[in-house]
Amino acid sequence: KTTYSVTGIEGAAGVTIGTPAFAVTDPERDTTTYSLDCAEFTLNPISGVLTFTSDYDIDAGLTTTVSCGVTVSDGSLTDTATLVVNINNINDNTPTFFRSTYSFYVTHDSTVGTVIADIPATDGDIRTFGEITYSIDQTSTGGTYFRMNSDGGLYVASDLSSFSAGASKDIIITATDGGGLTTTTTVTIVIPGVPTTTVSTTTDRYMTFFEDTRNVAWFVVCMSVLLGLFILISFIIVRYGDFSWMKRLCDELARQCKGKRRSKIRREPIKMSYVEPARVRTSATKITWEAWRTSDNRFY
């Protein structure tokens, strides 16, 4: 026989796939051993048990059928055959929701068909095992107010006007994959109260300069730059400036103030005399005038 086959299920490294029913005869009845040319599997050379060399997951894209070459040897002579390994996919992944609980607000006047939220479950399996269906346990609501579509969308299925404002209802959503594995999540539906609206009026006014944050920002920057320039200029003047001329000027002014005395004008009264005319010599009147004099004998 030149072709053999073995069938197993996907699994982790070291898991047994099966034992091919090799039909080997040796006229000398020598001990025979097996070897395999496929890296995915390991064949026990004595017992012929086939195991996985590494994790084998069809959901990850590995093939379900592998053809390998088998060699049997008695130590000196050999023979070959083909081994077809069939690996079946199994439902090894459970569906999962992104969160274990959800909360959503739904107004009591929401119309039928309104989508509340999309909360799909995911499954790592492929094909049939990865197909998910949904069901809802809404016993707490006392009716059938919500449903799930095939894509995981939760929507309003009937009128919610009977729900009072502020009420909350917990419903349980179950996701089931094609292999029967399930998972659940709890969704809290909250009916918000009716808000009270208060009308208020405001008086418009112009915004002041510093009420605009943009003005404050560039004002602070400008002041910082100016302060920096002032400090820099002051440093340059103090560090490299020559102030000896200022000292000389002050000394000169002080010396002049000490040596100079302002002249004071002394005023003397006008001296006037009246001479009566001599009766014999003349009848003219002699008047003497003395002009103002200063202490330094100069006339002004």
PDB file of C-alpha atoms in Angstrom:
ATOM      1  CA  LYS A   1       0.000   0.000   0.000  1.00  0.00           C
ATOM      2  CA  THR A   2       1.443   3.317  -1.016  1.00  0.00           C
ATOM      3  CA  THR A   3      -1.023   5.798   0.506  1.00  0.00           C
ATOM      4  CA  TYR A   4      -2.245   6.075   4.054  1.00  0.00           C
ATOM      5  CA  SER A   5      -4.329   8.664   5.874  1.00  0.00           C
ATOM      6  CA  VAL A   6      -5.003   9.838   9.399  1.00  0.00           C
ATOM      7  CA  THR A   7      -7.616  12.284  10.696  1.00  0.00           C
ATOM      8  CA  GLY A   8      -7.532  14.454  13.809  1.00  0.00           C
ATOM      9  CA  ILE A   9      -8.580  17.833  15.165  1.00  0.00           C
ATOM     10  CA  GLU A  10      -6.594  21.026  15.494  1.00  0.00           C
ATOM     11  CA  GLY A  11      -4.647  21.400  18.714  1.00  0.00           C
ATOM     12  CA  ALA A  12      -1.574  22.588  20.559  1.00  0.00           C
ATOM     13  CA  ALA A  13       1.987  21.358  20.157  1.00  0.00           C
ATOM     14  CA  GLY A  14       2.413  17.770  21.363  1.00  0.00           C
ATOM     15  CA  VAL A  15      -1.266  16.854  21.014  1.00  0.00           C
ATOM     16  CA  THR A  16      -1.779  13.445  19.381  1.00  0.00           C
ATOM     17  CA  ILE A  17      -3.447  13.428  15.975  1.00  0.00           C
ATOM     18  CA  GLY A  18      -3.646   9.668  15.577  1.00  0.00           C
ATOM     19  CA  THR A  19      -1.747   6.542  14.599  1.00  0.00           C
ATOM     20  CA  PRO A  20      -1.689   5.692  10.902  1.00  0.00           C
ATOM     21  CA  ALA A  21      -2.387   2.036  10.123  1.00  0.00           C
ATOM     22  CA  PHE A  22       0.866   1.324   8.334  1.00  0.00           C
ATOM     23  CA  ALA A  23       1.132  -2.210   6.900  1.00  0.00           C
ATOM     24  CA  VAL A  24       4.819  -3.080   6.959  1.00  0.00           C
ATOM     25  CA  THR A  25       6.377  -6.510   6.398  1.00  0.00           C
ATOM     26  CA  ASP A  26      10.002  -7.519   6.531  1.00  0.00           C
ATOM     27  CA  PRO A  27      11.067 -11.052   5.446  1.00  0.00           C
ATOM     28  CA  GLU A  28      13.991 -10.985   7.854  1.00  0.00           C
ATOM     29  CA  ARG A  29      11.739  -9.662  10.616  1.00  0.00           C
ATOM     30  CA  ASP A  30      14.153  -6.841  11.315  1.00  0.00           C
ATOM     31  CA  THR A  31      13.080  -3.931  13.475  1.00  0.00           C
ATOM     32  CA  THR A  32      11.653  -1.145  11.361  1.00  0.00           C
ATOM     33  CA  THR A  33      11.541   2.617  12.045  1.00  0.00           C
ATOM     34  CA  TYR A  34       9.541   5.510  10.561  1.00  0.00           C
ATOM     35  CA  SER A  35      10.476   9.009   9.500  1.00  0.00           C
ATOM     36  CA  LEU A  36       8.365  11.908   8.145  1.00  0.00           C
ATOM     37  CA  ASP A  37       9.241  14.809   5.870  1.00  0.00           C
ATOM     38  CA  CYS A  38       6.566  17.294   7.160  1.00  0.00           C
ATOM     39  CA  ALA A  39       7.706  19.932   9.659  1.00  0.00           C
ATOM     40  CA  GLU A  40       4.177  20.480  10.998  1.00  0.00           C
ATOM     41  CA  PHE A  41       3.990  16.977  12.480  1.00  0.00           C
ATOM     42  CA  THR A  42       6.182  14.563  14.413  1.00  0.00           C
ATOM     43  CA  LEU A  43       6.031  10.785  13.762  1.00  0.00           C
ATOM     44  CA  ASN A  44       7.245   8.466  16.499  1.00  0.00           C
ATOM     45  CA  PRO A  45       9.846   6.267  14.768  1.00  0.00           C
ATOM     46  CA  ILE A  46       8.841   3.112  16.671  1.00  0.00           C
ATOM     47  CA  SER A  47       5.107   3.366  17.467  1.00  0.00           C
ATOM     48  CA  GLY A  48       4.129   5.494  14.484  1.00  0.00           C
ATOM     49  CA  VAL A  49       2.049   7.888  16.650  1.00  0.00           C
ATOM     50  CA  LEU A  50       1.567  11.259  14.906  1.00  0.00           C
ATOM     51  CA  THR A  51       1.591  14.504  16.965  1.00  0.00           C
ATOM     52  CA  PHE A  52       1.682  18.277  16.313  1.00  0.00           C
ATOM     53  CA  THR A  53       5.142  19.786  16.229  1.00  0.00           C
ATOM     54  CA  SER A  54       3.705  23.255  17.059  1.00  0.00           C
ATOM     55  CA  ASP A  55       0.275  24.771  17.697  1.00  0.00           C
ATOM     56  CA  TYR A  56      -2.017  24.052  14.790  1.00  0.00           C
ATOM     57  CA  ASP A  57      -4.984  26.439  14.418  1.00  0.00           C
ATOM     58  CA  ILE A  58      -7.116  26.386  11.293  1.00  0.00           C
ATOM     59  CA  ASP A  59      -8.719  29.681  12.385  1.00  0.00           C
ATOM     60  CA  ALA A  60      -5.271  31.235  11.890  1.00  0.00           C
ATOM     61  CA  GLY A  61      -5.251  30.198   8.229  1.00  0.00           C
ATOM     62  CA  LEU A  62      -3.578  26.785   8.318  1.00  0.00           C
ATOM     63  CA  THR A  63      -4.827  24.163   5.855  1.00  0.00           C
ATOM     64  CA  THR A  64      -7.065  21.241   6.791  1.00  0.00           C
ATOM     65  CA  THR A  65      -5.217  18.698   4.628  1.00  0.00           C
ATOM     66  CA  VAL A  66      -1.465  18.067   4.490  1.00  0.00           C
ATOM     67  CA  SER A  67       0.280  15.442   2.332  1.00  0.00           C
ATOM     68  CA  CYS A  68       3.515  14.045   3.760  1.00  0.00           C
ATOM     69  CA  GLY A  69       6.111  11.476   2.711  1.00  0.00           C
ATOM     70  CA  VAL A  70       6.768   8.550   5.065  1.00  0.00           C
ATOM     71  CA  THR A  71       9.873   6.370   4.960  1.00  0.00           C
ATOM     72  CA  VAL A  72      10.190   2.978   6.650  1.00  0.00           C
ATOM     73  CA  SER A  73      13.625   1.415   7.174  1.00  0.00           C
ATOM     74  CA  ASP A  74      14.985  -1.830   8.618  1.00  0.00           C
ATOM     75  CA  GLY A  75      18.439  -0.364   8.954  1.00  0.00           C
ATOM     76  CA  SER A  76      19.649  -1.174   5.483  1.00  0.00           C
ATOM     77  CA  LEU A  77      16.660  -1.185   3.190  1.00  0.00           C
ATOM     78  CA  THR A  78      13.886   1.427   2.917  1.00  0.00           C
ATOM     79  CA  ASP A  79      10.478   1.933   1.412  1.00  0.00           C
ATOM     80  CA  THR A  80       8.276   5.038   1.065  1.00  0.00           C
ATOM     81  CA  ALA A  81       4.599   5.864   1.119  1.00  0.00           C
ATOM     82  CA  THR A  82       2.331   8.910   1.217  1.00  0.00           C
ATOM     83  CA  LEU A  83       0.558   9.959   4.421  1.00  0.00           C
ATOM     84  CA  VAL A  84      -2.429  12.302   4.066  1.00  0.00           C
ATOM     85  CA  VAL A  85      -3.135  14.148   7.325  1.00  0.00           C
ATOM     86  CA  ASN A  86      -6.661  15.546   7.683  1.00  0.00           C
ATOM     87  CA  ILE A  87      -7.185  18.166  10.398  1.00  0.00           C
ATOM     88  CA  ASN A  88     -10.721  19.122  11.344  1.00  0.00           C
ATOM     89  CA  ASN A  89     -11.605  22.596  12.579  1.00  0.00           C
ATOM     90  CA  ILE A  90     -13.255  22.738  15.995  1.00  0.00           C
ATOM     91  CA  ASN A  91     -15.203  25.413  17.844  1.00  0.00           C
ATOM     92  CA  ASP A  92     -12.380  26.439  20.136  1.00  0.00           C
ATOM     93  CA  ASN A  93     -13.257  30.140  20.593  1.00  0.00           C
ATOM     94  CA  THR A  94     -16.054  31.566  22.722  1.00  0.00           C
ATOM     95  CA  PRO A  95     -17.827  34.747  21.557  1.00  0.00           C
ATOM     96  CA  THR A  96     -17.024  37.839  23.632  1.00  0.00           C
ATOM     97  CA  PHE A  97     -18.514  41.295  24.156  1.00  0.00           C
ATOM     98  CA  PHE A  98     -16.216  44.296  24.427  1.00  0.00           C
ATOM     99  CA  ARG A  99     -17.590  45.054  27.911  1.00  0.00           C
ATOM    100  CA  SER A 100     -19.431  43.032  30.540  1.00  0.00           C
ATOM    101  CA  THR A 101     -21.928  45.865  31.228  1.00  0.00           C
ATOM    102  CA  TYR A 102     -23.342  48.782  29.256  1.00  0.00           C
ATOM    103  CA  SER A 103     -25.578  51.766  30.107  1.00  0.00           C
ATOM    104  CA  PHE A 104     -27.626  53.799  27.631  1.00  0.00           C
ATOM    105  CA  TYR A 105     -30.140  56.646  27.874  1.00  0.00           C
ATOM    106  CA  VAL A 106     -33.357  56.189  25.912  1.00  0.00           C
ATOM    107  CA  THR A 107     -36.165  58.766  25.925  1.00  0.00           C
ATOM    108  CA  HIS A 108     -39.681  57.444  26.515  1.00  0.00           C
ATOM    109  CA  ASP A 109     -40.839  59.027  23.237  1.00  0.00           C
ATOM    110  CA  SER A 110     -38.288  57.146  21.084  1.00  0.00           C
ATOM    111  CA  THR A 111     -39.949  55.718  17.991  1.00  0.00           C
ATOM    112  CA  VAL A 112     -40.016  52.018  17.169  1.00  0.00           C
ATOM    113  CA  GLY A 113     -36.915  51.061  15.205  1.00  0.00           C
ATOM    114  CA  THR A 114     -34.653  53.628  16.872  1.00  0.00           C
ATOM    115  CA  VAL A 115     -31.176  52.123  17.240  1.00  0.00           C
ATOM    116  CA  ILE A 116     -29.967  52.544  20.810  1.00  0.00           C
ATOM    117  CA  ALA A 117     -26.406  51.266  20.343  1.00  0.00           C
ATOM    118  CA  ASP A 118     -24.238  48.791  18.458  1.00  0.00           C
ATOM    119  CA  ILE A 119     -22.826  46.177  20.857  1.00  0.00           C
ATOM    120  CA  PRO A 120     -21.681  43.268  18.675  1.00  0.00           C
ATOM    121  CA  ALA A 121     -19.846  40.244  20.047  1.00  0.00           C
ATOM    122  CA  THR A 122     -16.771  38.809  18.340  1.00  0.00           C
ATOM    123  CA  ASP A 123     -15.634  35.210  17.817  1.00  0.00           C
ATOM    124  CA  GLY A 124     -12.206  33.938  16.812  1.00  0.00           C
ATOM    125  CA  ASP A 125     -13.565  30.974  14.869  1.00  0.00           C
ATOM    126  CA  ILE A 126     -14.073  30.924  11.111  1.00  0.00           C
ATOM    127  CA  ARG A 127     -16.968  29.837   8.958  1.00  0.00           C
ATOM    128  CA  THR A 128     -19.967  28.338  10.797  1.00  0.00           C
ATOM    129  CA  PHE A 129     -18.370  28.386  14.235  1.00  0.00           C
ATOM    130  CA  GLY A 130     -17.810  32.132  13.926  1.00  0.00           C
ATOM    131  CA  GLU A 131     -21.424  33.005  13.113  1.00  0.00           C
ATOM    132  CA  ILE A 132     -23.169  34.725  16.051  1.00  0.00           C
ATOM    133  CA  THR A 133     -26.849  35.072  16.933  1.00  0.00           C
ATOM    134  CA  TYR A 134     -28.325  37.219  19.716  1.00  0.00           C
ATOM    135  CA  SER A 135     -31.146  36.857  22.222  1.00  0.00           C
ATOM    136  CA  ILE A 136     -32.452  39.164  24.971  1.00  0.00           C
ATOM    137  CA  ASP A 137     -33.763  38.407  28.445  1.00  0.00           C
ATOM    138  CA  GLN A 138     -35.896  41.465  29.257  1.00  0.00           C
ATOM    139  CA  THR A 139     -38.088  40.035  32.000  1.00  0.00           C
ATOM    140  CA  SER A 140     -37.454  43.131  34.131  1.00  0.00           C
ATOM    141  CA  THR A 141     -39.255  45.324  31.588  1.00  0.00           C
ATOM    142  CA  GLY A 142     -42.477  43.334  31.670  1.00  0.00           C
ATOM    143  CA  GLY A 143     -42.673  43.167  27.896  1.00  0.00           C
ATOM    144  CA  THR A 144     -40.799  42.956  24.611  1.00  0.00           C
ATOM    145  CA  TYR A 145     -39.513  46.483  24.220  1.00  0.00           C
ATOM    146  CA  PHE A 146     -36.077  45.825  22.717  1.00  0.00           C
ATOM    147  CA  ARG A 147     -34.503  43.562  20.091  1.00  0.00           C
ATOM    148  CA  MET A 148     -31.086  42.805  18.596  1.00  0.00           C
ATOM    149  CA  ASN A 149     -30.371  42.669  14.865  1.00  0.00           C
ATOM    150  CA  SER A 150     -27.916  40.245  13.279  1.00  0.00           C
ATOM    151  CA  ASP A 151     -25.108  42.825  13.366  1.00  0.00           C
ATOM    152  CA  GLY A 152     -25.360  43.363  17.127  1.00  0.00           C
ATOM    153  CA  GLY A 153     -27.482  46.504  17.040  1.00  0.00           C
ATOM    154  CA  LEU A 154     -29.850  47.064  19.984  1.00  0.00           C
ATOM    155  CA  TYR A 155     -33.031  48.875  18.929  1.00  0.00           C
ATOM    156  CA  VAL A 156     -36.486  49.870  20.209  1.00  0.00           C
ATOM    157  CA  ALA A 157     -39.065  47.202  19.347  1.00  0.00           C
ATOM    158  CA  SER A 158     -42.230  48.708  20.863  1.00  0.00           C
ATOM    159  CA  ASP A 159     -43.615  51.934  22.341  1.00  0.00           C
ATOM    160  CA  LEU A 160     -41.830  53.145  25.491  1.00  0.00           C
ATOM    161  CA  SER A 161     -44.386  55.734  26.610  1.00  0.00           C
ATOM    162  CA  SER A 162     -45.395  53.539  29.552  1.00  0.00           C
ATOM    163  CA  PHE A 163     -41.927  53.944  31.062  1.00  0.00           C
ATOM    164  CA  SER A 164     -41.846  56.657  33.736  1.00  0.00           C
ATOM    165  CA  ALA A 165     -39.192  59.374  33.661  1.00  0.00           C
ATOM    166  CA  GLY A 166     -36.120  58.404  35.662  1.00  0.00           C
ATOM    167  CA  ALA A 167     -36.804  54.665  35.431  1.00  0.00           C
ATOM    168  CA  SER A 168     -34.021  52.190  34.613  1.00  0.00           C
ATOM    169  CA  LYS A 169     -34.313  48.638  33.306  1.00  0.00           C
ATOM    170  CA  ASP A 170     -31.670  45.907  33.136  1.00  0.00           C
ATOM    171  CA  ILE A 171     -31.722  43.498  30.208  1.00  0.00           C
ATOM    172  CA  ILE A 172     -29.364  40.601  29.523  1.00  0.00           C
ATOM    173  CA  ILE A 173     -28.081  39.996  25.996  1.00  0.00           C
ATOM    174  CA  THR A 174     -26.718  36.574  25.054  1.00  0.00           C
ATOM    175  CA  ALA A 175     -24.437  35.936  22.070  1.00  0.00           C
ATOM    176  CA  THR A 176     -24.266  32.359  20.726  1.00  0.00           C
ATOM    177  CA  ASP A 177     -21.823  31.160  18.060  1.00  0.00           C
ATOM    178  CA  GLY A 178     -22.357  28.431  15.472  1.00  0.00           C
ATOM    179  CA  GLY A 179     -20.921  25.788  17.751  1.00  0.00           C
ATOM    180  CA  GLY A 180     -23.180  26.572  20.695  1.00  0.00           C
ATOM    181  CA  LEU A 181     -20.731  28.528  22.829  1.00  0.00           C
ATOM    182  CA  THR A 182     -22.294  31.553  24.537  1.00  0.00           C
ATOM    183  CA  THR A 183     -21.470  34.732  26.419  1.00  0.00           C
ATOM    184  CA  THR A 184     -23.630  37.426  28.034  1.00  0.00           C
ATOM    185  CA  THR A 185     -23.578  41.129  28.845  1.00  0.00           C
ATOM    186  CA  THR A 186     -25.904  43.268  30.965  1.00  0.00           C
ATOM    187  CA  VAL A 187     -27.382  46.444  29.471  1.00  0.00           C
ATOM    188  CA  THR A 188     -28.992  49.104  31.676  1.00  0.00           C
ATOM    189  CA  ILE A 189     -31.619  51.204  29.907  1.00  0.00           C
ATOM    190  CA  VAL A 190     -32.220  54.577  31.613  1.00  0.00           C
ATOM    191  CA  ILE A 191     -35.263  56.741  30.857  1.00  0.00           C
ATOM    192  CA  PRO A 192     -34.133  60.322  31.611  1.00  0.00           C
ATOM    193  CA  GLY A 193     -36.374  62.828  33.363  1.00  0.00           C
ATOM    194  CA  VAL A 194     -37.873  65.824  31.547  1.00  0.00           C
ATOM    195  CA  PRO A 195     -35.568  68.818  32.096  1.00  0.00           C
ATOM    196  CA  THR A 196     -36.939  72.149  33.337  1.00  0.00           C
ATOM    197  CA  THR A 197     -35.901  75.027  31.088  1.00  0.00           C
ATOM    198  CA  THR A 198     -35.332  78.454  32.626  1.00  0.00           C
ATOM    199  CA  VAL A 199     -35.266  81.450  30.285  1.00  0.00           C
ATOM    200  CA  SER A 200     -32.584  83.956  31.123  1.00  0.00           C
ATOM    201  CA  THR A 201     -31.620  87.200  29.469  1.00  0.00           C
ATOM    202  CA  THR A 202     -28.233  88.763  29.181  1.00  0.00           C
ATOM    203  CA  THR A 203     -27.035  92.208  28.219  1.00  0.00           C
ATOM    204  CA  ASP A 204     -24.323  92.337  25.629  1.00  0.00           C
ATOM    205  CA  ARG A 205     -21.300  94.476  26.349  1.00  0.00           C
ATOM    206  CA  TYR A 206     -17.924  95.011  24.798  1.00  0.00           C
ATOM    207  CA  MET A 207     -15.151  92.845  26.063  1.00  0.00           C
ATOM    208  CA  THR A 208     -12.384  94.718  27.862  1.00  0.00           C
ATOM    209  CA  PHE A 209      -8.804  94.431  26.714  1.00  0.00           C
ATOM    210  CA  PHE A 210      -7.678  91.989  29.401  1.00  0.00           C
ATOM    211  CA  GLU A 211     -10.837  89.859  29.221  1.00  0.00           C
ATOM    212  CA  ASP A 212      -9.590  88.523  25.918  1.00  0.00           C
ATOM    213  CA  THR A 213      -7.051  85.829  26.785  1.00  0.00           C
ATOM    214  CA  ARG A 214      -5.253  86.409  23.498  1.00  0.00           C
ATOM    215  CA  ASN A 215      -4.507  90.013  24.516  1.00  0.00           C
ATOM    216  CA  VAL A 216      -3.255  88.884  27.906  1.00  0.00           C
ATOM    217  CA  ALA A 217      -0.943  86.397  26.245  1.00  0.00           C
ATOM    218  CA  TRP A 218       0.806  88.801  23.890  1.00  0.00           C
ATOM    219  CA  PHE A 219       0.840  91.578  26.537  1.00  0.00           C
ATOM    220  CA  VAL A 220       2.725  89.329  28.937  1.00  0.00           C
ATOM    221  CA  VAL A 221       5.144  88.366  26.175  1.00  0.00           C
ATOM    222  CA  CYS A 222       5.789  92.012  25.242  1.00  0.00           C
ATOM    223  CA  MET A 223       6.336  93.026  28.867  1.00  0.00           C
ATOM    224  CA  SER A 224       8.741  90.148  29.332  1.00  0.00           C
ATOM    225  CA  VAL A 225      10.711  91.196  26.238  1.00  0.00           C
ATOM    226  CA  LEU A 226      10.847  94.840  27.382  1.00  0.00           C
ATOM    227  CA  LEU A 227      11.987  93.821  30.855  1.00  0.00           C
ATOM    228  CA  GLY A 228      14.680  91.665  29.337  1.00  0.00           C
ATOM    229  CA  LEU A 229      15.899  94.545  27.134  1.00  0.00           C
ATOM    230  CA  PHE A 230      15.937  96.916  30.121  1.00  0.00           C
ATOM    231  CA  ILE A 231      18.015  94.486  32.171  1.00  0.00           C
ATOM    232  CA  LEU A 232      20.406  93.915  29.246  1.00  0.00           C
ATOM    233  CA  ILE A 233      20.910  97.633  28.558  1.00  0.00           C
ATOM    234  CA  SER A 234      21.396  98.355  32.274  1.00  0.00           C
ATOM    235  CA  PHE A 235      23.998  95.618  32.492  1.00  0.00           C
ATOM    236  CA  ILE A 236      25.892  96.952  29.453  1.00  0.00           C
ATOM    237  CA  ILE A 237      25.896 100.509  30.822  1.00  0.00           C
ATOM    238  CA  VAL A 238      27.061  99.479  34.291  1.00  0.00           C
ATOM    239  CA  ARG A 239      29.605  96.973  33.006  1.00  0.00           C
ATOM    240  CA  TYR A 240      31.193  98.926  30.191  1.00  0.00           C
ATOM    241  CA  GLY A 241      30.156 102.599  30.790  1.00  0.00           C
ATOM    242  CA  ASP A 242      32.676 105.370  31.824  1.00  0.00           C
ATOM    243  CA  PHE A 243      31.169 107.718  34.424  1.00  0.00           C
ATOM    244  CA  SER A 244      34.365 109.640  35.272  1.00  0.00           C
ATOM    245  CA  TRP A 245      33.186 112.603  33.209  1.00  0.00           C
ATOM    246  CA  MET A 246      30.128 112.926  35.411  1.00  0.00           C
ATOM    247  CA  LYS A 247      32.297 113.068  38.525  1.00  0.00           C
ATOM    248  CA  ARG A 248      34.552 115.722  36.978  1.00  0.00           C
ATOM    249  CA  LEU A 249      31.539 117.809  36.031  1.00  0.00           C
ATOM    250  CA  CYS A 250      30.129 117.633  39.549  1.00  0.00           C
ATOM    251  CA  ASP A 251      33.501 118.605  41.058  1.00  0.00           C
ATOM    252  CA  GLU A 252      33.794 121.587  38.715  1.00  0.00           C
ATOM    253  CA  LEU A 253      30.312 122.818  39.534  1.00  0.00           C
ATOM    254  CA  ALA A 254      30.983 122.505  43.254  1.00  0.00           C
ATOM    255  CA  ARG A 255      34.231 124.479  42.935  1.00  0.00           C
ATOM    256  CA  GLN A 256      32.564 127.271  41.020  1.00  0.00           C
ATOM    257  CA  CYS A 257      29.750 127.510  43.541  1.00  0.00           C
ATOM    258  CA  LYS A 258      32.228 127.930  46.389  1.00  0.00           C
ATOM    259  CA  GLY A 259      34.413 130.554  44.664  1.00  0.00           C
ATOM    260  CA  LYS A 260      31.772 132.737  43.158  1.00  0.00           C
ATOM    261  CA  ARG A 261      29.896 135.311  45.159  1.00  0.00           C
ATOM    262  CA  ARG A 262      27.181 137.237  43.638  1.00  0.00           C
ATOM    263  CA  SER A 263      27.768 140.982  43.860  1.00  0.00           C
ATOM    264  CA  LYS A 264      25.275 142.812  45.923  1.00  0.00           C
ATOM    265  CA  ILE A 265      24.390 146.382  44.863  1.00  0.00           C
ATOM    266  CA  ARG A 266      24.429 148.855  47.670  1.00  0.00           C
ATOM    267  CA  ARG A 267      22.143 151.743  47.138  1.00  0.00           C
ATOM    268  CA  GLU A 268      22.782 155.087  48.846  1.00  0.00           C
ATOM    269  CA  PRO A 269      20.154 157.738  49.125  1.00  0.00           C
ATOM    270  CA  ILE A 270      20.272 160.804  46.911  1.00  0.00           C
ATOM    271  CA  LYS A 271      21.780 163.701  48.654  1.00  0.00           C
ATOM    272  CA  MET A 272      20.106 166.972  47.822  1.00  0.00           C
ATOM    273  CA  SER A 273      20.814 170.377  49.290  1.00  0.00           C
ATOM    274  CA  TYR A 274      19.081 173.594  48.970  1.00  0.00           C
ATOM    275  CA  VAL A 275      20.988 176.894  49.117  1.00  0.00           C
ATOM    276  CA  GLU A 276      19.094 179.998  49.584  1.00  0.00           C
ATOM    277  CA  PRO A 277      20.147 182.768  47.278  1.00  0.00           C
ATOM    278  CA  ALA A 278      22.539 185.294  48.708  1.00  0.00           C
ATOM    279  CA  ARG A 279      20.943 188.551  49.080  1.00  0.00           C
ATOM    280  CA  VAL A 280      23.915 190.439  47.862  1.00  0.00           C
ATOM    281  CA  ARG A 281      25.865 188.234  45.493  1.00  0.00           C
ATOM    282  CA  THR A 282      23.204 186.476  43.355  1.00  0.00           C
ATOM    283  CA  SER A 283      19.578 185.514  43.178  1.00  0.00           C
ATOM    284  CA  ALA A 284      20.192 182.002  41.625  1.00  0.00           C
ATOM    285  CA  THR A 285      19.540 178.801  43.534  1.00  0.00           C
ATOM    286  CA  LYS A 286      22.343 176.158  43.606  1.00  0.00           C
ATOM    287  CA  ILE A 287      21.264 172.544  43.642  1.00  0.00           C
ATOM    288  CA  THR A 288      23.784 169.744  44.131  1.00  0.00           C
ATOM    289  CA  TRP A 289      22.970 166.154  42.663  1.00  0.00           C
ATOM    290  CA  GLU A 290      24.868 163.099  43.517  1.00  0.00           C
ATOM    291  CA  ALA A 291      24.199 160.111  41.388  1.00  0.00           C
ATOM    292  CA  TRP A 292      23.809 156.524  42.720  1.00  0.00           C
ATOM    293  CA  ARG A 293      27.092 154.916  43.577  1.00  0.00           C
ATOM    294  CA  THR A 294      28.133 151.375  43.931  1.00  0.00           C
ATOM    295  CA  SER A 295      30.686 149.900  46.239  1.00  0.00           C
ATOM    296  CA  ASP A 296      33.170 149.347  43.404  1.00  0.00           C
ATOM    297  CA  ASN A 297      32.998 153.024  42.308  1.00  0.00           C
ATOM    298  CA  ARG A 298      31.363 152.246  39.008  1.00  0.00           C
ATOM    299  CA  PHE A 299      28.355 154.089  37.678  1.00  0.00           C
ATOM    300  CA  TYR A 300      25.326 152.293  36.303  1.00  0.00           C
TER     301      TYR A 300
END
